[in-house]
Every structure is written in structure tokens, then in C-alpha cells.
PDB file of C-alpha atoms in Angstrom:
ATOM      1  CA  MET W   1    -105.097  90.461-238.509  1.00 39.00           C
ATOM      2  CA  PHE W   2    -104.837  93.181-235.872  1.00 38.00           C
ATOM      3  CA  SER W   3    -102.093  94.939-237.773  1.00 42.00           C
ATOM      4  CA  ALA W   4    -104.138  94.855-240.995  1.00 40.00           C
ATOM      5  CA  ARG W   5    -107.153  96.457-239.265  1.00 40.00           C
ATOM      6  CA  THR W   6    -104.943  99.105-237.793  1.00 43.00           C
ATOM      7  CA  ALA W   7    -103.530  99.959-241.195  1.00 42.00           C
ATOM      8  CA  LEU W   8    -107.004 100.168-242.757  1.00 37.00           C
ATOM      9  CA  ALA W   9    -108.210 102.341-239.901  1.00 42.00           C
ATOM     10  CA  THR W  10    -105.481 104.828-240.566  1.00 43.00           C
ATOM     11  CA  LEU W  11    -106.487 105.044-244.234  1.00 39.00           C
ATOM     12  CA  ARG W  12    -110.223 105.466-243.505  1.00 41.00           C
ATOM     13  CA  PRO W  13    -111.257 109.110-243.416  1.00 42.00           C
ATOM     14  CA  SER W  14    -112.445 110.351-240.097  1.00 43.00           C
ATOM     15  CA  LEU W  15    -116.164 110.954-239.753  1.00 39.00           C
ATOM     16  CA  ARG W  16    -115.650 113.765-237.272  1.00 42.00           C
ATOM     17  CA  PRO W  17    -115.627 117.242-238.805  1.00 42.00           C
ATOM     18  CA  THR W  18    -112.233 118.831-238.798  1.00 44.00           C
ATOM     19  CA  ARG W  19    -111.844 121.993-236.792  1.00 45.00           C
ATOM     20  CA  CYS W  20    -111.309 124.931-239.092  1.00 44.00           C
ATOM     21  CA  THR W  21    -108.234 126.925-238.256  1.00 48.00           C
ATOM     22  CA  PRO W  22    -108.080 130.675-238.797  1.00 47.00           C
ATOM     23  CA  ARG W  23    -106.317 130.004-242.090  1.00 48.00           C
ATOM     24  CA  CYS W  24    -109.451 128.325-243.452  1.00 48.00           C
ATOM     25  CA  HIS W  25    -111.445 131.561-243.390  1.00 50.00           C
ATOM     26  CA  PRO W  26    -111.048 133.987-246.282  1.00 49.00           C
ATOM     27  CA  PRO W  27    -109.063 137.053-245.292  1.00 53.00           C
ATOM     28  CA  HIS W  28    -111.159 140.024-244.299  1.00 57.00           C
ATOM     29  CA  ARG W  29    -110.408 143.300-246.006  1.00 63.00           C
ATOM     30  CA  THR W  30    -109.529 146.179-243.819  1.00 81.00           C
ATOM     31  CA  PHE W  31    -111.145 149.569-244.225  1.00 81.00           C
ATOM     32  CA  ILE W  32    -108.106 150.924-246.079  1.00 84.00           C
ATOM     33  CA  ALA W  33    -107.944 147.924-248.428  1.00 84.00           C
ATOM     34  CA  SER W  34    -111.667 148.150-249.159  1.00 88.00           C
ATOM     35  CA  THR W  35    -111.403 151.869-249.824  1.00 88.00           C
ATOM     36  CA  ILE W  36    -108.463 151.415-252.187  1.00 89.00           C
ATOM     37  CA  HIS W  37    -110.310 148.631-254.021  1.00 87.00           C
ATOM     38  CA  SER W  38    -113.438 150.766-254.387  1.00 90.00           C
ATOM     39  CA  LEU W  39    -111.458 153.764-255.620  1.00 90.00           C
ATOM     40  CA  SER W  40    -109.600 151.575-258.109  1.00 89.00           C
ATOM     41  CA  GLU W  41    -112.864 150.259-259.511  1.00 90.00           C
ATOM     42  CA  GLY W  42    -114.241 153.787-259.616  1.00 91.00           C
ATOM     43  CA  PHE W  43    -111.183 154.992-261.519  1.00 90.00           C
ATOM     44  CA  LEU W  44    -111.592 152.260-264.138  1.00 90.00           C
ATOM     45  CA  ASP W  45    -115.296 153.048-264.496  1.00 90.00           C
ATOM     46  CA  LEU W  46    -114.573 156.767-264.822  1.00 91.00           C
ATOM     47  CA  ALA W  47    -111.996 156.150-267.545  1.00 90.00           C
ATOM     48  CA  THR W  48    -114.485 154.201-269.634  1.00 90.00           C
ATOM     49  CA  ALA W  49    -117.322 156.678-269.019  1.00 91.00           C
ATOM     50  CA  LEU W  50    -115.549 159.910-269.994  1.00 90.00           C
ATOM     51  CA  PRO W  51    -116.176 160.902-273.645  1.00 91.00           C
ATOM     52  CA  TYR W  52    -112.617 161.181-274.909  1.00 89.00           C
ATOM     53  CA  PRO W  53    -111.973 161.827-278.606  1.00 91.00           C
ATOM     54  CA  PRO W  54    -111.221 158.749-280.694  1.00 88.00           C
ATOM     55  CA  GLY W  55    -107.604 157.732-280.492  1.00 86.00           C
ATOM     56  CA  TRP W  56    -107.058 159.073-276.975  1.00 90.00           C
ATOM     57  CA  PRO W  57    -105.899 156.425-274.483  1.00 92.00           C
ATOM     58  CA  PRO W  58    -108.724 156.522-271.915  1.00 92.00           C
ATOM     59  CA  TYR W  59    -106.857 155.307-268.839  1.00 91.00           C
ATOM     60  CA  SER W  60    -103.745 157.426-269.403  1.00 92.00           C
ATOM     61  CA  SER W  61    -105.883 160.480-270.141  1.00 93.00           C
ATOM     62  CA  THR W  62    -107.880 159.885-266.966  1.00 93.00           C
ATOM     63  CA  ILE W  63    -104.702 159.633-264.890  1.00 93.00           C
ATOM     64  CA  ILE W  64    -103.548 163.008-266.211  1.00 94.00           C
ATOM     65  CA  LEU W  65    -106.999 164.574-265.783  1.00 94.00           C
ATOM     66  CA  VAL W  66    -107.489 163.291-262.235  1.00 93.00           C
ATOM     67  CA  THR W  67    -104.003 164.467-261.264  1.00 94.00           C
ATOM     68  CA  VAL W  68    -104.583 168.014-262.488  1.00 95.00           C
ATOM     69  CA  VAL W  69    -108.071 168.283-260.971  1.00 94.00           C
ATOM     70  CA  THR W  70    -107.060 166.938-257.555  1.00 93.00           C
ATOM     71  CA  ARG W  71    -103.966 169.146-257.401  1.00 93.00           C
ATOM     72  CA  LEU W  72    -106.034 172.206-258.284  1.00 92.00           C
ATOM     73  CA  ALA W  73    -108.708 171.337-255.731  1.00 92.00           C
ATOM     74  CA  PHE W  74    -106.679 170.069-252.773  1.00 90.00           C
ATOM     75  CA  THR W  75    -103.079 171.312-252.943  1.00 89.00           C
ATOM     76  CA  ALA W  76    -103.022 174.557-254.938  1.00 90.00           C
ATOM     77  CA  PRO W  77    -105.115 176.514-252.366  1.00 91.00           C
ATOM     78  CA  PHE W  78    -102.681 175.589-249.585  1.00 90.00           C
ATOM     79  CA  SER W  79     -99.740 176.637-251.757  1.00 90.00           C
ATOM     80  CA  VAL W  80    -101.321 180.046-252.371  1.00 90.00           C
ATOM     81  CA  TRP W  81    -102.045 180.356-248.647  1.00 91.00           C
ATOM     82  CA  ALA W  82     -98.416 179.548-247.809  1.00 89.00           C
ATOM     83  CA  LYS W  83     -97.128 182.028-250.394  1.00 87.00           C
ATOM     84  CA  ASN W  84     -99.233 184.791-248.817  1.00 88.00           C
ATOM     85  CA  ARG W  85     -97.832 184.005-245.380  1.00 89.00           C
ATOM     86  CA  GLN W  86     -94.300 184.030-246.750  1.00 85.00           C
ATOM     87  CA  TRP W  87     -94.963 187.370-248.435  1.00 84.00           C
ATOM     88  CA  ARG W  88     -96.142 188.907-245.147  1.00 87.00           C
ATOM     89  CA  ALA W  89     -93.060 187.612-243.365  1.00 86.00           C
ATOM     90  CA  GLU W  90     -90.674 189.088-245.929  1.00 82.00           C
ATOM     91  CA  THR W  91     -92.417 192.401-246.601  1.00 83.00           C
ATOM     92  CA  ILE W  92     -93.813 193.250-243.158  1.00 87.00           C
ATOM     93  CA  VAL W  93     -92.110 191.303-240.385  1.00 87.00           C
ATOM     94  CA  ILE W  94     -88.487 191.482-241.523  1.00 84.00           C
ATOM     95  CA  PRO W  95     -88.486 195.221-242.399  1.00 86.00           C
ATOM     96  CA  GLN W  96     -90.192 196.073-239.113  1.00 88.00           C
ATOM     97  CA  LEU W  97     -87.733 193.991-237.115  1.00 86.00           C
ATOM     98  CA  LYS W  98     -84.858 195.598-238.997  1.00 87.00           C
ATOM     99  CA  SER W  99     -86.153 199.052-238.086  1.00 87.00           C
ATOM    100  CA  GLU W 100     -86.344 198.064-234.409  1.00 85.00           C
ATOM    101  CA  MET W 101     -82.824 196.626-234.176  1.00 87.00           C
ATOM    102  CA  PRO W 102     -81.074 199.984-233.448  1.00 87.00           C
ATOM    103  CA  ALA W 103     -83.366 200.530-230.464  1.00 87.00           C
ATOM    104  CA  ILE W 104     -82.683 196.994-229.253  1.00 86.00           C
ATOM    105  CA  HIS W 105     -78.925 197.530-229.524  1.00 85.00           C
ATOM    106  CA  LYS W 106     -79.188 200.827-227.677  1.00 86.00           C
ATOM    107  CA  GLN W 107     -81.188 199.275-224.864  1.00 87.00           C
ATOM    108  CA  VAL W 108     -78.677 196.441-224.562  1.00 83.00           C
ATOM    109  CA  GLN W 109     -75.792 198.925-224.370  1.00 84.00           C
ATOM    110  CA  GLN W 110     -77.554 200.829-221.593  1.00 84.00           C
ATOM    111  CA  ASP W 111     -78.085 197.610-219.654  1.00 83.00           C
ATOM    112  CA  MET W 112     -74.408 196.743-220.081  1.00 83.00           C
ATOM    113  CA  ARG W 113     -73.355 200.139-218.723  1.00 82.00           C
ATOM    114  CA  LYS W 114     -75.601 199.720-215.703  1.00 84.00           C
ATOM    115  CA  ALA W 115     -74.113 196.268-215.120  1.00 79.00           C
ATOM    116  CA  GLY W 116     -70.599 197.742-215.293  1.00 78.00           C
ATOM    117  CA  PHE W 117     -69.414 195.792-218.320  1.00 77.00           C
ATOM    118  CA  ARG W 118     -65.808 196.533-219.293  1.00 78.00           C
ATOM    119  CA  GLY W 119     -63.850 195.545-222.380  1.00 73.00           C
ATOM    120  CA  ASP W 120     -62.349 196.715-225.639  1.00 75.00           C
ATOM    121  CA  LYS W 121     -64.386 197.646-228.703  1.00 76.00           C
ATOM    122  CA  ASN W 122     -64.477 194.144-230.168  1.00 79.00           C
ATOM    123  CA  ALA W 123     -65.550 192.660-226.852  1.00 79.00           C
ATOM    124  CA  VAL W 124     -68.310 195.247-226.486  1.00 77.00           C
ATOM    125  CA  VAL W 125     -69.613 194.618-230.013  1.00 80.00           C
ATOM    126  CA  ALA W 126     -69.573 190.862-229.498  1.00 80.00           C
ATOM    127  CA  GLU W 127     -71.410 191.169-226.187  1.00 80.00           C
ATOM    128  CA  VAL W 128     -74.009 193.529-227.665  1.00 80.00           C
ATOM    129  CA  ASN W 129     -74.696 191.115-230.514  1.00 81.00           C
ATOM    130  CA  LYS W 130     -74.850 188.199-228.103  1.00 83.00           C
ATOM    131  CA  ARG W 131     -77.379 189.887-225.822  1.00 83.00           C
ATOM    132  CA  SER W 132     -79.396 191.348-228.689  1.00 83.00           C
ATOM    133  CA  GLN W 133     -79.915 188.028-230.448  1.00 86.00           C
ATOM    134  CA  PRO W 134     -82.409 186.475-227.977  1.00 87.00           C
ATOM    135  CA  ILE W 135     -84.309 189.767-227.762  1.00 86.00           C
ATOM    136  CA  ALA W 136     -84.524 189.984-231.552  1.00 86.00           C
ATOM    137  CA  THR W 137     -85.572 186.332-231.776  1.00 87.00           C
ATOM    138  CA  LYS W 138     -88.360 186.883-229.276  1.00 87.00           C
ATOM    139  CA  ARG W 139     -89.513 190.015-231.072  1.00 86.00           C
ATOM    140  CA  ARG W 140     -89.440 188.185-234.399  1.00 88.00           C
ATOM    141  CA  LYS W 141     -91.693 185.456-233.027  1.00 88.00           C
ATOM    142  CA  GLU W 142     -94.092 188.097-231.726  1.00 88.00           C
ATOM    143  CA  LEU W 143     -94.261 189.814-235.112  1.00 87.00           C
ATOM    144  CA  LEU W 144     -94.720 186.523-236.956  1.00 86.00           C
ATOM    145  CA  ALA W 145     -97.576 185.567-234.661  1.00 88.00           C
ATOM    146  CA  GLN W 146     -99.100 189.033-234.962  1.00 87.00           C
ATOM    147  CA  HIS W 147     -99.134 188.886-238.766  1.00 86.00           C
ATOM    148  CA  SER W 148     -99.986 185.146-239.015  1.00 86.00           C
ATOM    149  CA  ALA W 149     -96.722 184.318-240.749  1.00 85.00           C
ATOM    150  CA  SER W 150     -95.182 181.556-238.647  1.00 85.00           C
ATOM    151  CA  PRO W 151     -92.657 179.764-240.896  1.00 84.00           C
ATOM    152  CA  MET W 152     -93.212 176.326-239.364  1.00 84.00           C
ATOM    153  CA  LEU W 153     -96.889 176.214-240.294  1.00 85.00           C
ATOM    154  CA  THR W 154     -96.127 177.798-243.662  1.00 84.00           C
ATOM    155  CA  ILE W 155     -93.785 174.927-244.511  1.00 84.00           C
ATOM    156  CA  LEU W 156     -95.616 171.994-242.950  1.00 86.00           C
ATOM    157  CA  LEU W 157     -99.232 172.545-243.990  1.00 85.00           C
ATOM    158  CA  PRO W 158     -98.707 172.486-247.794  1.00 85.00           C
ATOM    159  CA  ALA W 159     -96.594 169.353-247.455  1.00 83.00           C
ATOM    160  CA  ALA W 160     -99.182 167.758-245.170  1.00 85.00           C
ATOM    161  CA  SER W 161    -101.922 168.489-247.705  1.00 85.00           C
ATOM    162  CA  GLN W 162     -99.977 166.915-250.575  1.00 87.00           C
ATOM    163  CA  LEU W 163     -98.689 163.773-248.874  1.00 89.00           C
ATOM    164  CA  PRO W 164    -102.027 161.951-248.264  1.00 90.00           C
ATOM    165  CA  LEU W 165    -103.197 162.716-251.794  1.00 90.00           C
ATOM    166  CA  PHE W 166     -99.910 161.583-253.319  1.00 91.00           C
ATOM    167  CA  VAL W 167     -99.690 158.349-251.327  1.00 91.00           C
ATOM    168  CA  GLY W 168    -103.385 157.527-251.690  1.00 91.00           C
ATOM    169  CA  THR W 169    -103.478 158.047-255.449  1.00 92.00           C
ATOM    170  CA  SER W 170    -100.302 156.013-255.885  1.00 92.00           C
ATOM    171  CA  MET W 171    -101.818 153.135-253.910  1.00 93.00           C
ATOM    172  CA  VAL W 172    -105.055 153.264-255.904  1.00 92.00           C
ATOM    173  CA  LEU W 173    -103.250 153.183-259.256  1.00 92.00           C
ATOM    174  CA  SER W 174    -100.908 150.457-258.066  1.00 90.00           C
ATOM    175  CA  HIS W 175    -103.910 148.355-257.035  1.00 90.00           C
ATOM    176  CA  ALA W 176    -105.614 149.014-260.370  1.00 89.00           C
ATOM    177  CA  SER W 177    -102.459 147.819-262.151  1.00 90.00           C
ATOM    178  CA  ALA W 178    -102.386 144.459-260.381  1.00 88.00           C
ATOM    179  CA  THR W 179    -102.697 141.490-262.750  1.00 84.00           C
ATOM    180  CA  PRO W 180    -105.167 140.756-264.277  1.00 87.00           C
ATOM    181  CA  THR W 181    -106.108 144.285-265.285  1.00 86.00           C
ATOM    182  CA  VAL W 182    -107.358 146.145-268.324  1.00 87.00           C
ATOM    183  CA  LEU W 183    -104.458 148.575-267.917  1.00 87.00           C
ATOM    184  CA  ASP W 184    -102.222 145.872-269.348  1.00 87.00           C
ATOM    185  CA  SER W 185    -103.734 146.473-272.783  1.00 87.00           C
ATOM    186  CA  GLU W 186    -103.031 150.231-272.974  1.00 87.00           C
ATOM    187  CA  ALA W 187     -99.732 151.822-273.950  1.00 89.00           C
ATOM    188  CA  PHE W 188     -98.678 155.440-273.525  1.00 89.00           C
ATOM    189  CA  ALA W 189     -95.537 157.186-274.790  1.00 86.00           C
ATOM    190  CA  THR W 190     -92.620 154.910-273.883  1.00 88.00           C
ATOM    191  CA  LEU W 191     -94.844 152.673-271.765  1.00 89.00           C
ATOM    192  CA  THR W 192     -95.767 149.448-273.514  1.00 89.00           C
ATOM    193  CA  SER W 193     -98.297 148.792-270.755  1.00 90.00           C
ATOM    194  CA  LEU W 194     -99.687 150.834-267.884  1.00 90.00           C
ATOM    195  CA  ALA W 195     -99.478 147.745-265.708  1.00 89.00           C
ATOM    196  CA  HIS W 196     -95.699 147.415-266.058  1.00 90.00           C
ATOM    197  CA  ALA W 197     -92.768 149.721-265.449  1.00 89.00           C
ATOM    198  CA  ASP W 198     -91.200 151.680-268.281  1.00 88.00           C
ATOM    199  CA  ALA W 199     -88.610 149.355-269.774  1.00 88.00           C
ATOM    200  CA  THR W 200     -86.657 152.298-271.196  1.00 90.00           C
ATOM    201  CA  ALA W 201     -86.662 154.175-267.835  1.00 89.00           C
ATOM    202  CA  THR W 202     -87.627 157.331-269.730  1.00 91.00           C
ATOM    203  CA  LEU W 203     -90.422 158.355-267.370  1.00 92.00           C
ATOM    204  CA  PRO W 204     -88.366 157.799-264.183  1.00 92.00           C
ATOM    205  CA  ILE W 205     -85.500 159.865-265.610  1.00 93.00           C
ATOM    206  CA  LEU W 206     -87.949 162.564-266.699  1.00 93.00           C
ATOM    207  CA  LEU W 207     -89.360 162.580-263.171  1.00 92.00           C
ATOM    208  CA  GLY W 208     -85.912 163.167-261.707  1.00 90.00           C
ATOM    209  CA  ILE W 209     -85.198 165.991-264.162  1.00 91.00           C
ATOM    210  CA  ILE W 210     -88.497 167.727-263.375  1.00 91.00           C
ATOM    211  CA  THR W 211     -87.882 167.413-259.635  1.00 88.00           C
ATOM    212  CA  LEU W 212     -84.382 168.844-260.006  1.00 88.00           C
ATOM    213  CA  ALA W 213     -85.708 171.676-262.192  1.00 87.00           C
ATOM    214  CA  ASN W 214     -88.197 172.565-259.477  1.00 85.00           C
ATOM    215  CA  VAL W 215     -85.338 172.836-256.987  1.00 81.00           C
ATOM    216  CA  GLU W 216     -82.989 174.861-259.172  1.00 80.00           C
ATOM    217  CA  SER W 217     -85.599 177.208-260.653  1.00 77.00           C
ATOM    218  CA  SER W 218     -86.608 178.454-257.210  1.00 71.00           C
ATOM    219  CA  ARG W 219     -83.819 181.053-257.560  1.00 69.00           C
ATOM    220  CA  TRP W 220     -85.194 182.580-260.740  1.00 67.00           C
ATOM    221  CA  PHE W 221     -87.710 184.904-259.106  1.00 63.00           C
ATOM    222  CA  VAL W 222     -85.814 185.846-255.944  1.00 62.00           C
ATOM    223  CA  SER W 223     -86.086 189.567-255.196  1.00 60.00           C
ATOM    224  CA  ALA W 224     -83.126 191.895-254.762  1.00 60.00           C
ATOM    225  CA  GLU W 225     -83.924 192.322-251.059  1.00 62.00           C
ATOM    226  CA  VAL W 226     -83.769 188.584-250.486  1.00 62.00           C
ATOM    227  CA  LEU W 227     -80.485 188.302-252.373  1.00 62.00           C
ATOM    228  CA  GLN W 228     -79.004 191.142-250.339  1.00 65.00           C
ATOM    229  CA  ARG W 229     -80.130 189.535-247.104  1.00 64.00           C
ATOM    230  CA  GLU W 230     -78.681 186.175-248.148  1.00 64.00           C
ATOM    231  CA  GLN W 231     -75.354 187.816-248.974  1.00 65.00           C
ATOM    232  CA  GLN W 232     -75.300 189.461-245.555  1.00 68.00           C
ATOM    233  CA  VAL W 233     -76.096 186.150-243.866  1.00 65.00           C
ATOM    234  CA  ALA W 234     -73.345 184.460-245.871  1.00 67.00           C
ATOM    235  CA  LYS W 235     -70.917 187.144-244.716  1.00 70.00           C
ATOM    236  CA  TRP W 236     -71.887 186.656-241.081  1.00 65.00           C
ATOM    237  CA  THR W 237     -71.580 182.895-241.477  1.00 66.00           C
ATOM    238  CA  ALA W 238     -68.077 183.225-242.920  1.00 68.00           C
ATOM    239  CA  GLU W 239     -67.041 185.487-240.038  1.00 65.00           C
ATOM    240  CA  ARG W 240     -68.371 183.058-237.440  1.00 64.00           C
ATOM    241  CA  ARG W 241     -66.612 180.140-239.073  1.00 64.00           C
ATOM    242  CA  ALA W 242     -63.401 182.155-239.165  1.00 69.00           C
ATOM    243  CA  ARG W 243     -63.703 182.428-235.386  1.00 63.00           C
ATOM    244  CA  GLY W 244     -63.981 178.648-235.172  1.00 64.00           C
ATOM    245  CA  GLU W 245     -67.735 178.437-234.581  1.00 62.00           C
ATOM    246  CA  GLN W 246     -69.892 175.657-235.990  1.00 63.00           C
ATOM    247  CA  VAL W 247     -72.637 177.121-238.191  1.00 59.00           C
ATOM    248  CA  LEU W 248     -75.477 175.177-239.780  1.00 59.00           C
ATOM    249  CA  GLU W 249     -77.101 176.513-242.938  1.00 60.00           C
ATOM    250  CA  PRO W 250     -80.609 175.022-243.211  1.00 61.00           C
ATOM    251  CA  GLY W 251     -81.172 176.487-246.673  1.00 62.00           C
ATOM    252  CA  LYS W 252     -78.170 174.779-248.209  1.00 65.00           C
ATOM    253  CA  ILE W 253     -78.934 171.557-246.353  1.00 70.00           C
ATOM    254  CA  SER W 254     -82.484 171.476-247.715  1.00 71.00           C
ATOM    255  CA  GLN W 255     -81.257 172.243-251.242  1.00 69.00           C
ATOM    256  CA  SER W 256     -78.796 169.356-251.094  1.00 75.00           C
ATOM    257  CA  ALA W 257     -81.477 167.046-249.703  1.00 78.00           C
ATOM    258  CA  LEU W 258     -83.864 167.959-252.512  1.00 76.00           C
ATOM    259  CA  ARG W 259     -81.177 167.331-255.125  1.00 79.00           C
ATOM    260  CA  LEU W 260     -80.558 163.926-253.581  1.00 83.00           C
ATOM    261  CA  LEU W 261     -84.306 163.306-253.632  1.00 81.00           C
ATOM    262  CA  SER W 262     -84.302 163.906-257.385  1.00 81.00           C
ATOM    263  CA  VAL W 263     -81.931 160.982-257.848  1.00 84.00           C
ATOM    264  CA  GLY W 264     -83.809 158.819-255.361  1.00 86.00           C
ATOM    265  CA  ARG W 265     -87.111 159.354-257.160  1.00 87.00           C
ATOM    266  CA  ILE W 266     -85.581 157.941-260.347  1.00 90.00           C
ATOM    267  CA  LEU W 267     -84.631 154.719-258.592  1.00 90.00           C
ATOM    268  CA  ILE W 268     -87.989 154.347-256.853  1.00 91.00           C
ATOM    269  CA  ALA W 269     -90.025 155.229-259.947  1.00 90.00           C
ATOM    270  CA  ALA W 270     -88.236 152.561-261.971  1.00 89.00           C
ATOM    271  CA  MET W 271     -89.820 149.880-259.760  1.00 90.00           C
ATOM    272  CA  VAL W 272     -93.498 150.938-259.824  1.00 91.00           C
ATOM    273  CA  PRO W 273     -96.147 150.243-262.506  1.00 92.00           C
ATOM    274  CA  GLY W 274     -96.417 152.502-265.511  1.00 90.00           C
ATOM    275  CA  SER W 275     -99.681 154.025-264.290  1.00 91.00           C
ATOM    276  CA  VAL W 276     -97.964 155.216-261.115  1.00 93.00           C
ATOM    277  CA  GLN W 277     -95.005 156.509-263.121  1.00 93.00           C
ATOM    278  CA  LEU W 278     -97.344 158.529-265.316  1.00 94.00           C
ATOM    279  CA  TYR W 279     -99.089 159.934-262.247  1.00 94.00           C
ATOM    280  CA  TRP W 280     -95.803 160.921-260.610  1.00 94.00           C
ATOM    281  CA  VAL W 281     -94.533 162.655-263.755  1.00 94.00           C
ATOM    282  CA  THR W 282     -97.826 164.515-264.204  1.00 95.00           C
ATOM    283  CA  SER W 283     -97.906 165.589-260.561  1.00 94.00           C
ATOM    284  CA  ALA W 284     -94.282 166.760-260.672  1.00 92.00           C
ATOM    285  CA  THR W 285     -94.941 168.722-263.864  1.00 94.00           C
ATOM    286  CA  PHE W 286     -97.970 170.378-262.286  1.00 94.00           C
ATOM    287  CA  GLY W 287     -95.903 171.260-259.221  1.00 91.00           C
ATOM    288  CA  LEU W 288     -93.181 172.791-261.389  1.00 91.00           C
ATOM    289  CA  PHE W 289     -95.580 175.060-263.277  1.00 92.00           C
ATOM    290  CA  GLN W 290     -97.388 175.909-260.046  1.00 91.00           C
ATOM    291  CA  SER W 291     -94.114 177.016-258.456  1.00 88.00           C
ATOM    292  CA  TRP W 292     -93.277 179.156-261.470  1.00 89.00           C
ATOM    293  CA  ALA W 293     -96.723 180.765-261.455  1.00 89.00           C
ATOM    294  CA  LEU W 294     -96.654 181.528-257.725  1.00 88.00           C
ATOM    295  CA  ASP W 295     -93.105 182.890-257.827  1.00 84.00           C
ATOM    296  CA  PHE W 296     -93.917 185.088-260.824  1.00 84.00           C
ATOM    297  CA  TRP W 297     -97.070 186.343-259.103  1.00 84.00           C
ATOM    298  CA  ASP W 298     -95.068 187.078-255.961  1.00 79.00           C
ATOM    299  CA  MET W 299     -92.438 188.976-257.957  1.00 77.00           C
ATOM    300  CA  ARG W 300     -95.078 191.121-259.668  1.00 78.00           C
ATOM    301  CA  ARG W 301     -96.738 191.818-256.341  1.00 78.00           C
ATOM    302  CA  ARG W 302     -93.475 192.972-254.787  1.00 74.00           C
ATOM    303  CA  LYS W 303     -93.018 195.478-257.586  1.00 72.00           C
ATOM    304  CA  ARG W 304     -96.535 196.887-257.205  1.00 69.00           C
ATOM    305  CA  VAL W 305     -96.743 197.081-253.427  1.00 63.00           C
ATOM    306  CA  ALA W 306     -94.502 199.551-251.625  1.00 52.00           C
ATOM    307  CA  PRO W 307     -92.954 198.429-248.328  1.00 50.00           C
ATOM    308  CA  PRO W 308     -95.053 199.376-245.290  1.00 51.00           C
ATOM    309  CA  PRO W 309     -93.893 202.250-243.087  1.00 49.00           C
ATOM    310  CA  ALA W 310     -91.808 201.317-240.085  1.00 48.00           C
ATOM    311  CA  THR W 311     -93.673 201.217-236.788  1.00 51.00           C
ATOM    312  CA  GLY W 312     -90.763 200.539-234.477  1.00 48.00           C
ATOM    313  CA  PRO W 313     -89.452 202.698-231.649  1.00 50.00           C
ATOM    314  CA  LYS W 314     -87.251 204.662-234.025  1.00 46.00           C
ATOM    315  CA  ALA W 315     -90.223 205.678-236.148  1.00 45.00           C
ATOM    316  CA  ARG W 316     -92.215 206.664-233.067  1.00 46.00           C
ATOM    317  CA  ARG W 317     -89.380 208.875-231.804  1.00 47.00           C
ATOM    318  CA  SER W 318     -89.075 210.633-235.156  1.00 44.00           C
ATOM    319  CA  ALA W 319     -92.818 211.247-235.137  1.00 40.00           C
TER     320      ALA W 319
END
């Protein structure tokens, strides 16, 4: 009898309310998740509200339109700003520093004579170059700061302006493509659905080609002065390596890294939804044409504007 009651008691539901564990509560959305959700809903509403011509895919057209508008509004101004800073560095700072180098070498030679330096011609030249380099580097930093052309800020700020927009838009479109979604019913080009990746991998491959074209076409509008300076730097680099010195070439390293990035973007793009793939291809295409336009504008400006007169010690002595 006692055992039967015990068995029934174990089967009887408890009248005491069970304590709810943290898992019982619905998960709270963070600020970022709520923002992404709101932007995703806003994107879908915008796509249905815009008066596209009949036959135009509304969501794909909105992705392209939003990409172009946001790039023009948020990233293009920083790119123009960076191009102006680069132009001042190449047309003002470098020529002025070049005009001051003879005076720097002369001052270094005088200091070496006062210090009683002795050696053959090669030793003297090597010592002059060694002592002149930190002076020239310091003077270069002064000129860059004077003309607001610091290369670090010129490189970092455009990238910093593009990264939040790129990541944020990708997250919004990825959230909008989560099942169930209306994007599943729209096809575009080789995409059978904006909610799924391109089965033919055409868009990812196109993305890699556009990225690589942006890297390689950067040499199309290089001026003769820049080419001459690069040849001189290459000559100095070869001479230093012949002496057994280790020389790093940041330009070639960055070019190789960007080429590798072109391949990496193909692999990553193949795993994201079609809406994100379309956004990435559109953004890369905009960046390619923007680079061409800015480089062409810079080339035309170099032809119109004469180099500024030298203001170094040599020019002051001749005056």
C-alpha cells in the first residue's frame, strides 16, 4: 500500500509553481539587433514604395539604388578629400623637400668635418646619406603637417568611412534574407533567389575580377614624375640589397595583399545570400569607377597646374 501511494505521488503534478529559469524568458534584443531589424524592415518597405517601372525587380533595384546613394553621400567625399591631400604631398611637399636636400647634405658634410670624420669617398658618401636620412625624414614630417598631407590619415580615414557602411549594410541585407522572407521570391541575373547564394558562382567571381581590376588599374593614370621616383627608389633598393641589407617595400606588399584579397572575396561571397552578393558587386563596381574618375581628374589637374616654386634654402640663396 505504501509503495503504491509513493508511486502515485510521483506521478501527480506538483501544485507549487515551478521557478522560471533564465531560459524561460524570451531573449531580449540588443540595440544592434533591434537596429538591424528596423533597418531591414525599412529596406523592404522602401523597395515596395518606390515607383519602379513595370518589370523591374523592386528589391534588386533598391539594393543597387541604396548602394549608389550611400556611397555618393558617405564615402565619395572622403575619397575626394584623400585625393586632395595626396596631391598636395606629391606636388608641394616632395618637390620642396627635394630642393632642400642639397642644403641638408652640405650641412651634414660641414658637421662631419668639424667632428673630424676620416674615410675614403665611398665611406664619406655612405655616412652623409646615413646622417641626412633622419634630418630629411624630420623635415618631411614638418612639411606634411604644414600642408595637411599626412599619409597615415590620408589612408586610414577613407577606409574607416567605408568599413561601417559596408559591414552594416551587409548585416541588414543578410537579416532581410533570413527565411521566411519575400526576397526568396525575386530573382536577378544568375540569382534564382535573393535569399540564397548564386548557385553558378557568377557574382562571386565577378566580384573578384572587379576587385582585381581596381588594384591593377591604379597604374593607368600614374604621372611621369611618380614613375621616375619609383624607378629611383627601385634602384636604391637594389643597391641596398646588393650590400646585403634587408629592405621592405610596402607598395609591393600592399599590392600582393590586395591581389590575395580578390581571391578571398570570391570564397567569402560564395557563402552569403544573393542580396549581399549583389550589394558587394554593386559597391565594388562603384569603387572601380570612382577610382578611375578620381585618377583621371588628378591626371588632368597635374597637367594644368605648374609645380610651385621652390622655397628651400637653395632658392633663398639664389634670391
